[in-house]
XYZ file of C-alpha atoms in Angstrom:
388
model
C 22.438 30.778 -38.006
C 23.400 32.857 -35.002
C 26.352 35.407 -33.988
C 27.483 34.745 -30.226
C 29.157 36.860 -27.739
C 30.957 35.650 -24.592
C 31.421 39.059 -23.298
C 28.524 38.566 -20.712
C 27.953 37.900 -17.239
C 26.218 34.569 -18.167
C 29.550 32.862 -18.366
C 31.204 34.318 -15.013
C 31.263 32.738 -11.803
C 29.766 29.246 -12.646
C 31.015 26.234 -10.570
C 32.936 23.796 -12.645
C 31.527 20.354 -12.409
C 33.007 17.153 -14.039
C 29.637 16.234 -15.773
C 28.962 19.867 -16.837
C 31.871 20.978 -19.096
C 31.503 24.689 -18.375
C 34.674 26.581 -17.332
C 35.387 29.769 -15.609
C 37.819 31.218 -18.391
C 38.446 34.905 -18.255
C 35.713 36.821 -20.286
C 37.203 37.816 -23.836
C 35.911 40.688 -25.545
C 34.181 40.054 -28.951
C 36.644 41.428 -31.261
C 39.093 38.682 -30.020
C 36.678 36.238 -31.447
C 37.446 34.430 -34.833
C 36.043 36.943 -37.612
C 35.138 34.552 -40.309
C 32.588 32.374 -38.645
C 29.548 31.717 -41.161
C 26.425 33.839 -40.669
C 24.514 30.712 -40.287
C 25.667 28.994 -36.983
C 24.300 28.217 -33.663
C 26.199 27.951 -30.550
C 25.838 25.123 -28.139
C 27.463 24.047 -24.787
C 27.206 20.282 -24.095
C 25.798 18.523 -21.037
C 26.042 14.974 -19.967
C 23.049 14.809 -17.869
C 20.013 12.566 -18.410
C 17.725 13.270 -21.377
C 14.183 14.156 -21.225
C 11.403 12.949 -23.680
C 11.072 15.336 -26.870
C 8.433 17.715 -26.881
C 5.143 16.189 -28.475
C 3.456 17.662 -31.902
C 0.672 18.830 -29.839
C 2.791 20.902 -27.607
C 4.775 22.610 -30.601
C 1.659 23.823 -32.397
C 0.298 26.837 -30.928
C -3.466 26.704 -30.500
C -4.062 30.150 -28.850
C -4.644 31.952 -31.886
C -1.086 33.351 -32.187
C -1.467 35.155 -28.767
C 1.370 35.126 -26.430
C -0.072 36.808 -23.573
C -0.844 40.333 -25.136
C 1.691 39.735 -28.054
C 1.146 38.350 -31.515
C -2.447 37.978 -32.500
C -4.051 39.222 -35.849
C -4.490 42.932 -36.254
C -5.337 43.233 -39.917
C -8.117 44.671 -42.007
C -11.404 42.419 -42.373
C -10.584 41.817 -45.878
C -7.528 39.530 -44.618
C -9.417 37.744 -42.017
C -10.746 35.077 -44.403
C -7.532 34.580 -46.243
C -5.502 34.059 -43.022
C -8.296 31.628 -41.668
C -7.651 29.530 -44.629
C -4.051 29.550 -44.342
C -4.240 28.642 -40.663
C -6.740 25.744 -41.595
C -4.356 24.553 -44.380
C -1.349 24.862 -41.978
C -3.167 22.776 -39.254
C -4.132 20.274 -41.909
C -0.601 19.626 -43.427
C 0.914 18.968 -39.743
C -1.124 15.877 -39.557
C -1.058 14.942 -43.367
C 1.444 12.102 -43.808
C 1.707 12.651 -47.487
C 2.708 16.016 -47.017
C 5.062 15.405 -44.182
C 6.854 12.488 -46.423
C 7.017 14.900 -49.197
C 8.556 17.670 -47.037
C 10.999 15.250 -45.455
C 12.260 14.134 -48.878
C 12.744 17.842 -49.735
C 14.519 18.781 -46.689
C 16.890 15.672 -47.059
C 17.572 15.557 -51.042
C 16.937 19.386 -51.934
C 17.736 21.361 -48.735
C 20.564 18.938 -47.545
C 19.448 18.110 -44.051
C 20.364 17.348 -41.579
C 23.214 19.819 -41.058
C 26.264 18.996 -38.872
C 26.766 19.840 -35.090
C 30.136 20.720 -35.471
C 32.714 20.612 -32.628
C 34.598 23.949 -32.748
C 38.040 22.547 -31.349
C 39.990 25.680 -31.799
C 37.272 27.919 -30.340
C 36.981 25.572 -27.394
C 40.596 25.511 -26.710
C 40.737 29.522 -27.012
C 38.259 29.801 -23.970
C 39.953 27.127 -21.706
C 41.355 28.599 -18.413
C 44.938 27.916 -17.191
C 43.661 24.698 -15.731
C 42.562 23.425 -19.147
C 38.790 24.027 -18.164
C 36.200 25.596 -20.288
C 33.007 25.093 -22.262
C 32.921 22.706 -25.229
C 31.602 24.650 -28.140
C 29.459 23.442 -31.021
C 28.261 25.113 -34.091
C 24.904 23.896 -35.539
C 25.986 24.558 -39.211
C 22.738 26.091 -40.944
C 25.043 27.868 -43.428
C 25.518 24.484 -45.356
C 21.830 24.371 -46.282
C 21.002 24.760 -49.923
C 21.078 28.641 -50.297
C 23.528 29.219 -47.394
C 21.206 29.769 -44.388
C 18.317 28.344 -42.219
C 15.714 30.372 -44.160
C 14.983 27.499 -46.602
C 13.633 25.235 -43.900
C 10.376 27.300 -43.788
C 10.424 28.641 -47.224
C 10.181 25.114 -49.071
C 7.477 24.098 -46.754
C 5.492 27.316 -47.252
C 5.940 26.961 -50.829
C 4.499 23.409 -50.808
C 1.352 24.821 -48.878
C 0.940 27.516 -51.346
C 1.086 25.252 -54.244
C -1.494 23.005 -52.270
C -3.646 25.779 -51.991
C -3.716 26.517 -55.574
C -1.651 29.774 -55.616
C 0.549 30.326 -58.718
C 2.645 33.440 -57.481
C 4.718 33.792 -54.183
C 5.749 37.272 -53.037
C 8.129 37.723 -50.260
C 10.391 40.440 -48.749
C 14.009 40.067 -47.657
C 16.508 42.138 -45.946
C 20.010 40.306 -46.168
C 18.910 38.572 -49.042
C 18.731 35.040 -47.273
C 15.038 34.586 -47.315
C 15.026 35.889 -50.796
C 17.363 33.338 -52.117
C 15.790 30.471 -50.074
C 12.127 31.560 -51.522
C 13.549 31.883 -54.967
C 15.215 28.282 -54.490
C 11.838 26.891 -53.364
C 9.857 28.359 -56.098
C 12.306 27.188 -58.593
C 11.732 23.561 -57.368
C 7.900 23.885 -57.342
C 7.476 25.591 -60.603
C 5.896 29.117 -58.884
C 6.506 32.646 -60.020
C 8.683 34.490 -57.395
C 8.636 38.115 -56.907
C 11.203 39.365 -54.073
C 10.843 42.744 -52.448
C 14.178 44.369 -51.105
C 15.331 47.491 -50.034
C 17.585 49.444 -52.302
C 20.223 49.841 -49.585
C 20.431 46.305 -48.919
C 20.516 45.482 -52.449
C 23.695 47.457 -52.870
C 25.050 45.583 -49.574
C 23.881 42.113 -50.772
C 24.561 42.324 -54.639
C 25.714 38.536 -54.687
C 22.210 37.584 -53.283
C 20.429 39.591 -55.549
C 22.424 37.868 -58.421
C 21.495 34.563 -56.979
C 17.790 35.222 -56.695
C 17.639 36.369 -60.171
C 19.637 33.313 -61.514
C 16.906 30.895 -59.520
C 14.430 32.854 -61.793
C 12.974 35.217 -59.300
C 11.849 38.990 -60.139
C 13.533 41.355 -57.641
C 11.792 44.575 -56.993
C 13.857 47.543 -55.256
C 11.922 49.471 -52.723
C 13.188 52.711 -51.480
C 14.331 52.069 -47.940
C 15.100 49.009 -45.899
C 13.488 45.678 -45.080
C 10.602 47.187 -43.327
C 9.672 49.190 -46.438
C 10.168 45.905 -48.469
C 7.911 44.115 -46.068
C 5.190 46.751 -46.601
C 5.389 46.608 -50.280
C 5.396 42.624 -50.151
C 2.146 42.555 -48.181
C 0.498 45.366 -50.337
C 1.247 43.269 -53.331
C -0.424 40.083 -51.682
C -3.561 42.111 -50.392
C -3.969 43.191 -54.217
C -4.425 39.705 -55.323
C -5.282 37.396 -52.549
C -6.753 34.603 -54.936
C -3.546 33.819 -56.889
C -0.775 35.150 -54.586
C 0.855 33.872 -51.423
C 2.843 36.041 -49.003
C 5.683 33.759 -47.712
C 6.725 35.012 -44.590
C 10.509 34.365 -43.250
C 10.353 36.188 -39.847
C 8.420 35.371 -36.943
C 6.640 38.596 -37.087
C 3.404 39.287 -38.523
C -0.241 38.162 -38.265
C -1.085 34.577 -36.893
C -0.451 32.001 -38.465
C 2.634 33.558 -40.125
C 4.913 33.531 -37.089
C 3.507 30.116 -35.846
C 4.238 28.497 -39.249
C 7.815 29.923 -39.145
C 8.599 28.536 -35.907
C 7.172 25.229 -36.390
C 8.974 24.755 -39.735
C 12.262 26.176 -38.258
C 12.190 23.858 -35.314
C 13.872 21.249 -37.118
C 17.035 23.059 -36.021
C 16.498 22.301 -32.272
C 15.212 18.892 -33.029
C 18.288 17.684 -34.776
C 20.597 19.614 -32.156
C 18.835 17.372 -29.404
C 19.326 14.354 -31.540
C 22.797 15.170 -32.417
C 23.730 15.973 -28.678
C 22.529 12.619 -27.742
C 24.839 10.895 -30.456
C 27.934 13.067 -29.509
C 27.828 13.292 -25.894
C 24.707 11.494 -24.472
C 22.815 14.600 -23.377
C 21.553 18.098 -23.961
C 23.507 21.238 -24.274
C 23.935 23.336 -21.197
C 23.526 26.536 -23.124
C 22.075 27.404 -26.306
C 23.115 30.784 -28.033
C 21.387 32.426 -31.020
C 21.364 35.911 -32.480
C 18.020 37.950 -32.498
C 16.885 39.615 -35.639
C 13.130 39.002 -35.936
C 13.299 35.730 -34.368
C 13.190 32.782 -37.015
C 16.502 31.110 -36.359
C 16.380 31.609 -32.549
C 13.169 30.088 -32.374
C 14.093 27.286 -34.403
C 16.906 26.602 -32.037
C 15.151 27.055 -28.780
C 11.749 25.845 -29.091
C 12.650 22.075 -28.878
C 14.077 23.118 -25.534
C 11.617 25.361 -24.060
C 10.408 22.833 -21.477
C 13.967 21.600 -20.793
C 14.432 24.141 -17.816
C 17.953 23.023 -17.286
C 19.031 24.290 -20.702
C 19.647 27.763 -20.696
C 18.540 29.923 -23.586
C 20.363 33.011 -24.532
C 19.514 35.409 -27.404
C 22.013 38.162 -28.400
C 20.762 41.413 -29.991
C 22.836 43.925 -32.115
C 23.758 46.692 -29.958
C 25.303 48.863 -32.978
C 27.048 51.804 -31.680
C 25.735 51.429 -28.367
C 22.199 51.249 -26.716
C 22.302 54.980 -25.693
C 23.584 56.026 -29.405
C 20.272 55.616 -30.876
C 21.916 53.493 -33.576
C 21.382 49.712 -32.484
C 18.802 47.014 -33.139
C 18.332 45.925 -29.565
C 14.364 45.877 -29.941
C 13.843 43.529 -26.949
C 15.952 45.606 -24.625
C 14.938 49.111 -25.687
C 11.822 48.813 -27.512
C 8.258 49.714 -26.763
C 4.939 47.759 -27.147
C 3.106 48.399 -30.479
C 1.324 46.952 -33.321
C 3.099 46.644 -36.587
C 2.575 44.163 -39.843
C -0.541 42.780 -38.103
C 0.748 41.733 -34.814
C 1.512 43.161 -31.377
C 5.236 43.193 -30.202
C 8.056 45.244 -29.233
C 9.119 47.996 -31.698
C 11.881 50.507 -31.876
C 9.662 53.617 -32.157
C 9.585 57.390 -31.439
C 7.295 59.255 -29.060
C 4.685 59.296 -31.839
C 4.734 55.744 -32.643
C 6.877 55.938 -35.834
C 9.270 53.121 -36.442
C 12.786 54.202 -36.044
C 15.462 52.864 -38.357
C 17.524 50.291 -36.650
C 21.200 49.811 -37.034
C 23.818 47.112 -37.380
C 26.448 46.139 -39.458
C 24.920 42.733 -40.133
C 21.832 43.466 -42.275
C 20.069 40.090 -41.153
C 19.852 41.486 -37.447
C 18.988 44.955 -38.474
C 15.346 44.764 -37.510
C 13.164 47.262 -35.814
C 10.775 44.724 -34.303
C 10.794 40.970 -32.967
C 8.148 38.351 -32.750
C 5.667 38.346 -29.815
C 6.749 34.744 -28.843
C 10.307 35.716 -28.257
C 9.298 38.630 -25.897
C 6.880 36.426 -23.817
C 9.600 34.108 -23.289
C 11.752 37.021 -22.054
C 9.232 38.176 -19.652
C 8.655 34.664 -18.180
C 12.477 34.476 -17.820
C 12.958 31.496 -19.957
C 14.968 33.182 -22.611
C 17.642 35.663 -21.527
C 18.888 38.449 -23.547
C 22.014 40.467 -24.164
C 23.514 42.607 -26.837
């Protein structure tokens, strides 16, 4: 689920306590980290302090119309308001529908393969120990072991179930690295729904194996001239063209409400399992959670459960590309400006005229020119720290 970088000031000058297994090992540059970590992993450092009661469902669901301060919201044409209102009503209904929740739990267990392990990375832990043998205990939340190879299916299977419940016959979605496309195709295959995935031509060349897998799962893959942002525009356009039978399955924490709230809710199982597994493994919460930041689905999935646990530090890592001053990066929260895109207000990489700039990262999944409004609100409040 995430890449991580220990070459940051967050790991310096922290006092070592026997009950908090954090070390003061020298900072090591990113190239020295193992190069074969799976794309879908989360990084945690454990803590043996007392636990706090898990967040209640009423605290998880956003009841502010998708607004996080001035960010988020629903900036769409009037023709979409009714459809989004129906989707929001259905979303709120299934959260309290025992039959739906039971079906989702079964699908997550038997089809997706949850719960995923919280794996103790022994060799990586040893790598960061100092001369006195002190250092962080590093755990990886193995979301790469889900069906489809990523965290994306947590949300895709739930939204596909909602679509079928609403009588929709066809699913449209956009994908960048192909992980959301594979997840959506897998969900549609299970539920006998037609599936069309829009993908940038550049990304299709980079991720040919994922394109093949989507097709094997029965999806139609439409090439779009451009990258993920262009594919997203085409998917939304296809949805708007037939609101009665099509369902737009969002995979990112970006877009008009309730799409980001749905993604966050269905991905929050990552953090819930992490809390439970931490209790089982060391009897407490992690000290630090680290997740990469693309558009925000995996980070919110891990962070949301721990938002109210002030003693758990949350760190998001953005892709700096060739450097923040190079103009070739994907550090939206660090170098972006406020704007409205794809139906929501957020921070965007844009030029002086408000045109979206092409982000850059060697990792297609984190190469995004915009990030969800909730993550920026957490940044402003200081609850989540960001580095690149």
